[in-house]
């Protein structure tokens, strides 16, 4: 069973809103095991919507349209379905009665234009809308299904679950589900992850599990997808592949899908009964902001100092000014002293520091993208210098992740001092 | 001139992420006056990407592909372009050289798999990637253009502006343009902005300028759009409408489209020759992070203290502990003392402080969403208590904007002490 999604609305093409309806429908189709190979977005235009329907039905067994079934003149999905199925629109007396009843329950007068919502292709049936006024449409062409539901997300979701998915599952004879799992990896590039998994690639994709890599924000997410006859059967296969991925990548694995590095750091600190404090220069508060994004952060996070002006480092973080003179502000010794200072002045067990050059221009001969992160704590002091690509935003974002990953590895005792 | 967008990535079909790349590209095409009637999303599959390219070129003069040009085995957009144009892939020695140089500049070894990114269809040219490693592709079929750029949003945007849009505009001969301008408004709700502009609405929309409101992140963006034969003609109409909007909304106007409140604050500080320091509790570093997002922030920003644990406030910010006992940590007197402390300990002219309850649970009887922000400086000390809607993330994000807007109004001398 294969279905496609056609989202209708000129606002999608103009980029006024993101096509989140296609995202939600795609996720739900995968969950019930219906393949979906194409999403299309088209404007409020009868001919182009009709073409999108015909195109989808050439490739798939069903098409789900979202949007364009409201009352106004630019809502033309009903007309487009009629055109694609060589049908014509009629006013359905039952729908008209329902509409009048809905408006009277809401205590609102019904504008004449709302009667457009009582129209449907003559051979189609209608799908009830439990939330709004616009009924959906279910039409057929050569045994293939055409569903039309609203573009308003809440109504779309309600009707997807109440009408579309059950009907699709019935037509599919519901034989399979697609289950997805994500493993987050820190400190490695996308190609390094792919290369590390290369030798076991065959074992990974056996049993029909597909593996994909998504890089971004200093992390690589490895996505494992299995199609099986049940959620349980998919889980068995995914368990085996996830175990293999975790074995090969070792401590580079940060956690499962929702486990961000800041969540994992909080958990590792809590397990040891330790607290953390930050000293940030190049990241300007982003490390503290990510740590405190996690509910309950106050149990393990003491606070941070954003030492942006060089003079703030000695005064607030108790950094020896001669270290800065001797090694420069972007250096291992200064980063270590900042981490140790944060730990001391905020009475934390572990201190984490970032210093570096985010740009736009180099600093005292140190090029943009040069960054040093350091950890100071009961297990000793470590620092790491890295060169990061891209511009200011990117350098700052990546440094934040690199720093959090360093403290994660420190707490796992996976670093050479 | 007509172009279509094809977004590549199985993660889009599975609903792991929303197709925001299509949204951004759609918006930019509209801006330069290129019609776009269809967006398509397909998975990492050579045949289906090739079909999407062919389908798009039947309807349009150009197709922009985003995604699938990374180094890993599932990146197959290059292969699909070769198939759609009856071409074959070659390894471009110049691209291979560039790749090696990029990796060596970053001080990283290049995995062999990265050489996939040096491949291109033999008759295609490549588009430079100023941020990442994957070069883009520009191919042609019967005089129509096929562009391929990365799926990573920052790289996609950079290459769209640097390569794709200028080439498209050149091919289009550019006959009409849509010009959009945004006015950012702080401290008012969407409906308050709409109501304030109500009486002058007719004057606003005369001359074919459309006005829309976009609320989010504690700000309202008023978007003005004009379609005209030239950028200059559009600018004349937009100038008149923007002037009216600014006159009506007064000091609530933060700035133009790219002028975030943090940029404006930096400019106002520089104009007075003043510096700023922050003391953050509820915002956990987000205020400092936003301020230091702006290139050149070091000229006016001294640093910040994230006083997450209550004990850190007295020790690092020199806040009298009896104030906390008497008024509670979320109170005007404590917020003022934090702002004054930040100013003192970091030797800044102005101090900005945030304290509040982000949740998930209330704090000492103070409900989630209660926030106090304060400014201390040469013009006196002020604090403001606000109640913010939503959950943890939202409260933190809104507080950051409210705090930055408070210091903006302070520097404009638009606050009652």
CSV table of C-alpha atoms in Angstrom, one decimal, chain B residues 112 230 267 329 338 410:
chain,number,residue,atom,x,y,z
B,112,UNK,CA,38.0,8.5,1.8
B,230,UNK,CA,11.5,47.6,-9.9
B,267,UNK,CA,24.1,50.4,19.0
B,329,UNK,CA,14.4,35.5,45.0
B,338,UNK,CA,21.4,41.7,40.9
B,410,UNK,CA,16.0,52.4,29.3
